[in-house]
Short mmCIF file of C-alpha atoms and ligand atoms in Angstrom, two decimals:
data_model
loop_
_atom_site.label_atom_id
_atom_site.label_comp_id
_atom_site.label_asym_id
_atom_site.label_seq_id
_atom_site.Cartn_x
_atom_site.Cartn_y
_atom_site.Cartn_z
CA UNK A 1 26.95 7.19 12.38
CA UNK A 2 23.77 8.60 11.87
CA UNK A 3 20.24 7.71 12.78
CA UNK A 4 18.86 4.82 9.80
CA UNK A 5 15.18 4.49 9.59
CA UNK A 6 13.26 1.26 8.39
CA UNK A 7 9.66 1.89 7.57
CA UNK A 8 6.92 0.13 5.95
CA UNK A 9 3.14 1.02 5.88
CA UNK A 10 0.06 -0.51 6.48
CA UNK A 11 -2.45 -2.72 4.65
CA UNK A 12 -6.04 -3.62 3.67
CA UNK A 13 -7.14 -6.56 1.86
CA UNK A 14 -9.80 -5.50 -0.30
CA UNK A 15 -11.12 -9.27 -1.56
CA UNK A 16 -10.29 -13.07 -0.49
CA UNK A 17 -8.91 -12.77 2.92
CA UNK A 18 -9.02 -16.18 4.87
CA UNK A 19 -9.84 -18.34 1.33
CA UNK A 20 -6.25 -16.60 0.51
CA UNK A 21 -5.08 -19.30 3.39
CA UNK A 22 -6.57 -22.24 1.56
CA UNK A 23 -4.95 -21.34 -2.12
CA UNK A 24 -7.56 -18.76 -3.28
CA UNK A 25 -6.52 -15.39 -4.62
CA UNK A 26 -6.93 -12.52 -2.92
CA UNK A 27 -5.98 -8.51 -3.38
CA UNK A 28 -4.28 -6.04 -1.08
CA UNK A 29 -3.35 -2.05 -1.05
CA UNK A 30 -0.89 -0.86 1.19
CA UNK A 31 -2.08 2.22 3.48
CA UNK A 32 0.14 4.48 3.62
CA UNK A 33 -1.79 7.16 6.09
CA UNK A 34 -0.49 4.66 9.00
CA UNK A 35 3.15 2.68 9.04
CA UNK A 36 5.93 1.70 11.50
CA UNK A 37 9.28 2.67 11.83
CA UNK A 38 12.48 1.33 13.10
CA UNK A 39 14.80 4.17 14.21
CA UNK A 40 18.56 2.39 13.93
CA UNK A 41 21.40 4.24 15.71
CA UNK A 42 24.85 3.18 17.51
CA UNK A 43 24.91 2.89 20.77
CA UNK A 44 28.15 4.14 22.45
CA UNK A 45 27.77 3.08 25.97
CA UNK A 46 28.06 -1.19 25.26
CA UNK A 47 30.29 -3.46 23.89
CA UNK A 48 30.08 -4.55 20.47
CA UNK A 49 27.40 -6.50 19.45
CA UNK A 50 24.75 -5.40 22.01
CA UNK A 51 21.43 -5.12 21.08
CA UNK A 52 18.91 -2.72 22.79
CA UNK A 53 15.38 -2.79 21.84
CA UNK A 54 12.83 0.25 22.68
CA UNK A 55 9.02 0.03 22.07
CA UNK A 56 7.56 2.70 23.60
CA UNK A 57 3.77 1.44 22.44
CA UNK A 58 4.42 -2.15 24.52
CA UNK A 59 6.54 -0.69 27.50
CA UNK A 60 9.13 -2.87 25.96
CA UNK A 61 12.65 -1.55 27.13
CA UNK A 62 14.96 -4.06 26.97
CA UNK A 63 17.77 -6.26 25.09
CA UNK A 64 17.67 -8.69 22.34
CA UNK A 65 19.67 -11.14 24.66
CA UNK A 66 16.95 -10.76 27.06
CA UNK A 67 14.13 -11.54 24.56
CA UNK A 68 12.64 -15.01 24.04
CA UNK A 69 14.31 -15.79 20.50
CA UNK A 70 10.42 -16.68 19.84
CA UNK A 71 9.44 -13.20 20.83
CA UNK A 72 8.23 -11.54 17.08
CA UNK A 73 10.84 -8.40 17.34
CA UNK A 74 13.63 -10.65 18.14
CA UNK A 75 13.14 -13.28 15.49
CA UNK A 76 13.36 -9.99 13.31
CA UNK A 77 16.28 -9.06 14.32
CA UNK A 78 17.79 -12.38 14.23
CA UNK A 79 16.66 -12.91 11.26
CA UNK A 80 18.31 -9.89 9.52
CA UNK A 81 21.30 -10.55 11.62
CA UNK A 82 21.64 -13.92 10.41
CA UNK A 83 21.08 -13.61 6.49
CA UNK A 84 23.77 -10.57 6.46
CA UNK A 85 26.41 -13.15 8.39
CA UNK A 86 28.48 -10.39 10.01
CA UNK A 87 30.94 -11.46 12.12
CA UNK A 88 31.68 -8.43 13.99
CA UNK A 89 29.09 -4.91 14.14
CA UNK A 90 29.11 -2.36 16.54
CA UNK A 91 26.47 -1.94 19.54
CA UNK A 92 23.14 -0.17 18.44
CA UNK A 93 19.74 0.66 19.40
CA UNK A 94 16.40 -0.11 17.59
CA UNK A 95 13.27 2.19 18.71
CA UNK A 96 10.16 1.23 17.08
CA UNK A 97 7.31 3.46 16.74
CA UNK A 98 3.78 2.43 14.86
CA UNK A 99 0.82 4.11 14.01
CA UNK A 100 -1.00 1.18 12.85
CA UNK A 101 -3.72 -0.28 14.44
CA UNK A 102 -3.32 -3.33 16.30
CA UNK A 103 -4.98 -6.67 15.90
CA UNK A 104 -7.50 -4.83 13.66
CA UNK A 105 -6.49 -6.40 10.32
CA UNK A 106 -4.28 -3.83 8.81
CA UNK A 107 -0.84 -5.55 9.16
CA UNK A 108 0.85 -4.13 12.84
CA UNK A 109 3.07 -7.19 13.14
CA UNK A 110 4.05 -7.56 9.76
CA UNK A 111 5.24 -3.92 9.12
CA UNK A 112 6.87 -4.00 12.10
CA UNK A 113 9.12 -6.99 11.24
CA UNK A 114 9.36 -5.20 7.32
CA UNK A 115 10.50 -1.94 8.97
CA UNK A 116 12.29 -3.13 12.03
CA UNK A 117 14.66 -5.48 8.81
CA UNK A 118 14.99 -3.02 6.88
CA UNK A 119 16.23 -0.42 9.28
CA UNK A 120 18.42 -2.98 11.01
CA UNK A 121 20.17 -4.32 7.39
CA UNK A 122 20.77 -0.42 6.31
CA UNK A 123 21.73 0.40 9.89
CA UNK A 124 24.76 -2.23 9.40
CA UNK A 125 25.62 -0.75 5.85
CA UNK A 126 23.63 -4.26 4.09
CA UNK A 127 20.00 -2.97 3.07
CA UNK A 128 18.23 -5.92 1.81
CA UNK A 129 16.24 -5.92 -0.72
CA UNK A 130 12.30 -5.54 -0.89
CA UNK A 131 11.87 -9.55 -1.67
CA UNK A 132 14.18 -10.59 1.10
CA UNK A 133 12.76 -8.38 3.33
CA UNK A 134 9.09 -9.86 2.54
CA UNK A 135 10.65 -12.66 2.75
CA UNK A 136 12.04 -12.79 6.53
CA UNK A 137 8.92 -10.87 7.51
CA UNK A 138 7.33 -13.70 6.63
CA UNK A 139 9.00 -16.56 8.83
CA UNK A 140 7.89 -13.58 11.59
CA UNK A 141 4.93 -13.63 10.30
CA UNK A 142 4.78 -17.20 11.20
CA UNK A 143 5.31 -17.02 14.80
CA UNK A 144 2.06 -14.55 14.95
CA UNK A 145 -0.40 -16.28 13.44
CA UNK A 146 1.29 -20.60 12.43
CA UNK A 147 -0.21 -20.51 8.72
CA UNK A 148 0.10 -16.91 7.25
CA UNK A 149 -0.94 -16.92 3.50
CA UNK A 150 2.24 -14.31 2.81
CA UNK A 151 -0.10 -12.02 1.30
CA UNK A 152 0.37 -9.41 4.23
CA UNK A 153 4.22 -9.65 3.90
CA UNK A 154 4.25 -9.10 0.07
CA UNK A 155 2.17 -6.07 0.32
CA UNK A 156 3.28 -4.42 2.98
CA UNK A 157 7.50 -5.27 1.98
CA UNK A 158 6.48 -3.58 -1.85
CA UNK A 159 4.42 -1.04 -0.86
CA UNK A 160 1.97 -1.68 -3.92
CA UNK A 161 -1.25 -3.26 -4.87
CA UNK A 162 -1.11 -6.84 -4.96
CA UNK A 163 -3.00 -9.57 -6.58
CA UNK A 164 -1.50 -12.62 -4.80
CA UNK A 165 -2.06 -16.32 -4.90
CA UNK A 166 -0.05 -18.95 -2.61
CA UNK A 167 2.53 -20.41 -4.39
CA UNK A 168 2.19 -18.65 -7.94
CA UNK A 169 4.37 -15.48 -8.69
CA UNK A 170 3.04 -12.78 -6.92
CA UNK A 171 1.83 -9.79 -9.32
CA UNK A 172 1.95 -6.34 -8.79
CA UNK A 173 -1.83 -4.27 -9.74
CA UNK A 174 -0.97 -1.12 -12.67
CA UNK A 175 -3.73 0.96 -11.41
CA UNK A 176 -4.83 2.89 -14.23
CA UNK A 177 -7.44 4.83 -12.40
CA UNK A 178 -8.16 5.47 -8.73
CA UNK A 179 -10.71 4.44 -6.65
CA UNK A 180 -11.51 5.82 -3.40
CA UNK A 181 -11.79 3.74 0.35
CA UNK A 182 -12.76 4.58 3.73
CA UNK A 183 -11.71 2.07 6.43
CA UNK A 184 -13.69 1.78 9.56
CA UNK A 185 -12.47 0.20 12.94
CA UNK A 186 -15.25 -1.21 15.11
CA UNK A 187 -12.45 -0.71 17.76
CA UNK A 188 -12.85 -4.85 19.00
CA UNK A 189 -9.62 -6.95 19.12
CA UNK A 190 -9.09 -10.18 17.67
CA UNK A 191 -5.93 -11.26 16.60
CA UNK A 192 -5.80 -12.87 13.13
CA UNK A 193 -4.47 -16.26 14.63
CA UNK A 194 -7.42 -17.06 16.55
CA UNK A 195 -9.74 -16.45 13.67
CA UNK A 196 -7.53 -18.38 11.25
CA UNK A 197 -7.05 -21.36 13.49
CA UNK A 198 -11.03 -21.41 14.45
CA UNK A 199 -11.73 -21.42 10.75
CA UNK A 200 -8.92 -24.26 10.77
CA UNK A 201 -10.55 -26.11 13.11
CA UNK A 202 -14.43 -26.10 11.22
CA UNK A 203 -12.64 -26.58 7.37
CA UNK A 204 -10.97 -29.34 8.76
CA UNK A 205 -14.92 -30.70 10.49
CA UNK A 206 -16.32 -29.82 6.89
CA UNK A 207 -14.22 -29.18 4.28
CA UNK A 208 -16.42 -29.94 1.51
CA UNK A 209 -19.11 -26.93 2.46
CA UNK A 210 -16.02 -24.40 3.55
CA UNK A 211 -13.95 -26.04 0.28
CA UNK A 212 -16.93 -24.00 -1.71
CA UNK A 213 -17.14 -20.76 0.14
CA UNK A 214 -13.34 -20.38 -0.58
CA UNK A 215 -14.05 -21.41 -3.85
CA UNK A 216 -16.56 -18.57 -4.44
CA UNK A 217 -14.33 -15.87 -2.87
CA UNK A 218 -11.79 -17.08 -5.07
CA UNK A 219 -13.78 -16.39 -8.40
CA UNK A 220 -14.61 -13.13 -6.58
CA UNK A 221 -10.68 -12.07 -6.24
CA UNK A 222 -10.15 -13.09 -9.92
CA UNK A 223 -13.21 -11.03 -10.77
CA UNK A 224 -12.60 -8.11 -8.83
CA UNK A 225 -8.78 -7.66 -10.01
CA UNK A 226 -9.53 -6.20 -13.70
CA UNK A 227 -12.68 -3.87 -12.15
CA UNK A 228 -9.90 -2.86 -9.30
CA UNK A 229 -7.56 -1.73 -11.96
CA UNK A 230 -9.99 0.12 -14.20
CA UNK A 231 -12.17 1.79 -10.96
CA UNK A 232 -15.33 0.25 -12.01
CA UNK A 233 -16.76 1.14 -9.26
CA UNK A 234 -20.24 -0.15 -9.63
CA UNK A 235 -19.04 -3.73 -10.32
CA UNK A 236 -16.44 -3.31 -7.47
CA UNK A 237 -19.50 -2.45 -5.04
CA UNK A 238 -21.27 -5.21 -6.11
CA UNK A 239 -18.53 -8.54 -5.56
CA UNK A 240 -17.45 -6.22 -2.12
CA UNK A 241 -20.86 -7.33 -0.68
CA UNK A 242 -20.78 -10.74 -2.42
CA UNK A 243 -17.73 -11.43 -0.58
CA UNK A 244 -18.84 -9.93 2.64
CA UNK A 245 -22.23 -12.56 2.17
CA UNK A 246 -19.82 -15.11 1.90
CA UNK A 247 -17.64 -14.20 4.88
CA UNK A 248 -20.52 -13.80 7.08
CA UNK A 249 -21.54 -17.53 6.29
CA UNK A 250 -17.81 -18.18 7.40
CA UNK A 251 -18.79 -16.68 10.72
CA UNK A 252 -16.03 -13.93 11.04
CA UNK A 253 -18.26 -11.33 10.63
CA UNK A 254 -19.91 -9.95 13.64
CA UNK A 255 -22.28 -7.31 15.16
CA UNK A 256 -20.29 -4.13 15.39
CA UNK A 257 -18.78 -4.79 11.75
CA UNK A 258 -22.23 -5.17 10.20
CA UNK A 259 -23.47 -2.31 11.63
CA UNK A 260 -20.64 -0.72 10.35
CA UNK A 261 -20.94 -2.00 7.14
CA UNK A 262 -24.73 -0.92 7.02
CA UNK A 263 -23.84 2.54 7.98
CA UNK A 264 -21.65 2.89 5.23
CA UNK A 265 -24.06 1.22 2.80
CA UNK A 266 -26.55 3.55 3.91
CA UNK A 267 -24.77 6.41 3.70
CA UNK A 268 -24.31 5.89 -0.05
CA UNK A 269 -21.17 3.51 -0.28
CA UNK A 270 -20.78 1.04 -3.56
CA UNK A 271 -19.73 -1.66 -1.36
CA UNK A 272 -18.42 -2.77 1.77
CA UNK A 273 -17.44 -5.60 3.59
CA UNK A 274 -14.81 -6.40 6.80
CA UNK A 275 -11.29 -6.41 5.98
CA UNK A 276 -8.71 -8.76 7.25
CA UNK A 277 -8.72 -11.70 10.43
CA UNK A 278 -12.50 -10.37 11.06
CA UNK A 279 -14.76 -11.03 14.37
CA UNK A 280 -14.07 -7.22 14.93
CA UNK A 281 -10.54 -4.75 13.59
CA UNK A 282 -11.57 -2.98 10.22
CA UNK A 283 -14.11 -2.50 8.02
CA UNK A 284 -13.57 -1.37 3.88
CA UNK A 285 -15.97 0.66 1.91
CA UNK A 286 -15.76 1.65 -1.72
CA UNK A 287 -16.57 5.62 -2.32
CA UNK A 288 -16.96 8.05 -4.74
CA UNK A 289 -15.36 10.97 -4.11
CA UNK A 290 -18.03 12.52 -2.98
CA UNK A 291 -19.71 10.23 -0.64
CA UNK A 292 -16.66 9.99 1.09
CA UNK A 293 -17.22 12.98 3.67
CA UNK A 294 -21.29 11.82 4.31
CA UNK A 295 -19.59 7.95 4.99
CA UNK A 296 -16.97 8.60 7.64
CA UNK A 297 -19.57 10.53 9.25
CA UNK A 298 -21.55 7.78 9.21
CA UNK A 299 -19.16 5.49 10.55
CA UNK A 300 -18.39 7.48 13.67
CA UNK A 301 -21.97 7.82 13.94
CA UNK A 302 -22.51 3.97 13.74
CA UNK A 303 -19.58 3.70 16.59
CA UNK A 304 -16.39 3.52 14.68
CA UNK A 305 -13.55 4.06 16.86
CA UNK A 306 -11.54 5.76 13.91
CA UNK A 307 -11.55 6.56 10.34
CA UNK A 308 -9.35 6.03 8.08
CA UNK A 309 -9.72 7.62 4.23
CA UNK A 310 -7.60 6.34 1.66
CA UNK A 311 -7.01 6.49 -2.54
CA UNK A 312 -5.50 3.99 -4.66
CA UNK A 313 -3.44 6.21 -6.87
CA UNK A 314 -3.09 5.72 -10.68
CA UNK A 315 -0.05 4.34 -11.21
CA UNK A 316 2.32 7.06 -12.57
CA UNK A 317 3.29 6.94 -16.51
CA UNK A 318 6.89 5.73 -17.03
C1 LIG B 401 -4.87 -11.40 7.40
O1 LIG B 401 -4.48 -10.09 7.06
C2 LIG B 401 -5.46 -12.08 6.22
C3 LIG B 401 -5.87 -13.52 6.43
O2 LIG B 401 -6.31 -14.00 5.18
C4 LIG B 401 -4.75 -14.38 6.95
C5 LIG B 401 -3.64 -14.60 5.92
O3 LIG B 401 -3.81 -14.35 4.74
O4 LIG B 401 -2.56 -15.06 6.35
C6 LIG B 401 -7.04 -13.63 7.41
#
């Protein structure tokens, strides 16, 4: 049996994170620059059925029986094990391997469940599907962060633009021409549960006032989705730092993302705002192709730990 590989990329949302949590829409693009990968092979030393989990990045060396059931890689694996109800498969070994930044809002945990699924299911002759592997990464999902919209899951299990409300079919974005992004990581931690369940907290003090902000980023999304697919640019520039007005009266904004943000403003950007949990991971900025070079430079200069450049591709002509 040969090696199986799972993999599934990164993400940015480019409007309505957080109001996405509270039934707003939002919009995503998958990165594909960074991803995570689940290398699937047998393992000929155990007995059948053992399990042996390798991730290098967290010193984790070790066996599913080992793991806490609650623990995010095994729930993936028991998850895929359970919806493909095999009795009997042969021992193997799962080595996972991500270039994505984590905690910085560009999807770690979820690609890792999407890739660590998908290589597992094809590893045992099964591969599941793109909307059952969203999905199970999504009850993973769960266990990171307790109320996950399911935006990150859908984007990162299709790999494709998604405009994406909670509880309404989730639709796929025809680009039809491309736009350009630079993403910029203030290099400061903060997982996506603590922001979400702080935010929780002061909706649940006031929910009238936050009721509105969401509201507002809402109409943005629903804005924002017809200039996305038609790259105009100036209009996209425009609701970017709407929204990012709005999520600094939220209070996830914070010093190193604004001056991040200003940098890239400065430097001749359409727009910008932070991307994802917030309180520190990534910054997005909209670009022509041109001030892309001048903007990354000024986001290293501005104290950007790393730079990411990315294009939302025209969709290709069927
Ligand atoms: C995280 O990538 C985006 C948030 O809106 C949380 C979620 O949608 O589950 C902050």
């Amino acid at each position: 049996m040969a090696v199986i590989t799972g993999k599934a990329p990164g993400k940015i949302i480019l409007f309505g994170e957080h109001a996405v949590v509270y039934g707003q829409p939002a919009i995503a693009i998958p990165v594909a620059k960074v991803k995570a990968a689940a290398h699937v092979f047998p393992d000929f030393e155990f007995r059948t059925g053992e399990i042996h989990i390798q991730a290098g990045d967290i010193d984790m060396d070790t066996f599913l029986s080992e793991l806490d059931p609650q623990h995010p890689l095994a729930a993936a694996v028991n998850l895929t094990l359970a919806e493909l109800q095999l009795e009997h498969f042969p021992a193997f070994q799962v080595q996972i391997s991500s270039s994505i930044p984590i905690s910085a809002g560009m999807g770690s945990g979820a690609a890792i469940s999407a890739a660590v699924i998908r290589g597992v299911s094809a590893f045992l002759g099964r591969p599941l599907p793109d909307s059952t592997v969203s999905a199970l990464t999504y009850e993973v999902e769960k266990i990171h962060h307790g109320n996950p919209s399911g935006i990150d899951n859908n984007v990162i299990a299709y790999n494709k633009p998604v405009y994406y409300r909670r509880g309404q079919a989730l639709q796929f974005l025809q680009i039809e021409k491309e736009t350009h992004w630079v993403i910029g990581d203030t290099g400061e931690k903060t997982p996506t549960l603590d922001t979400v369940s702080d935010l929780g907290k002061r909706h649940a003090d006031n929910p009238r006032y936050y009721d509105e902000i969401f509201q507002k980023i809402g109409g943005i999304a629903q804005g924002a989705r017809r200039a996305l697919i038609e790259a105009d640019i100036k209009t996209l520039g425009q609701m970017l730092n709407e929204n990012q007005v709005l999520l600094t009266k939220l209070n996830l904004s914070c010093a190193s993302l604004d001056r991040l943000i200003q940098a890239a403003l400065n430097a001749g950007a359409e727009g910008a705002k932070l991307s994802g949990g917030g309180r520190g991971g990534n910054m997005i900025a909209l670009v022509s192709p041109s001030e892309m070079d001048p903007v990354e430079k000024a986001l290293y200069n501005a104290g950007a730990v790393n730079v990411i450049s990315t294009k939302l591709a025209r969709e290709p002509q069927s």
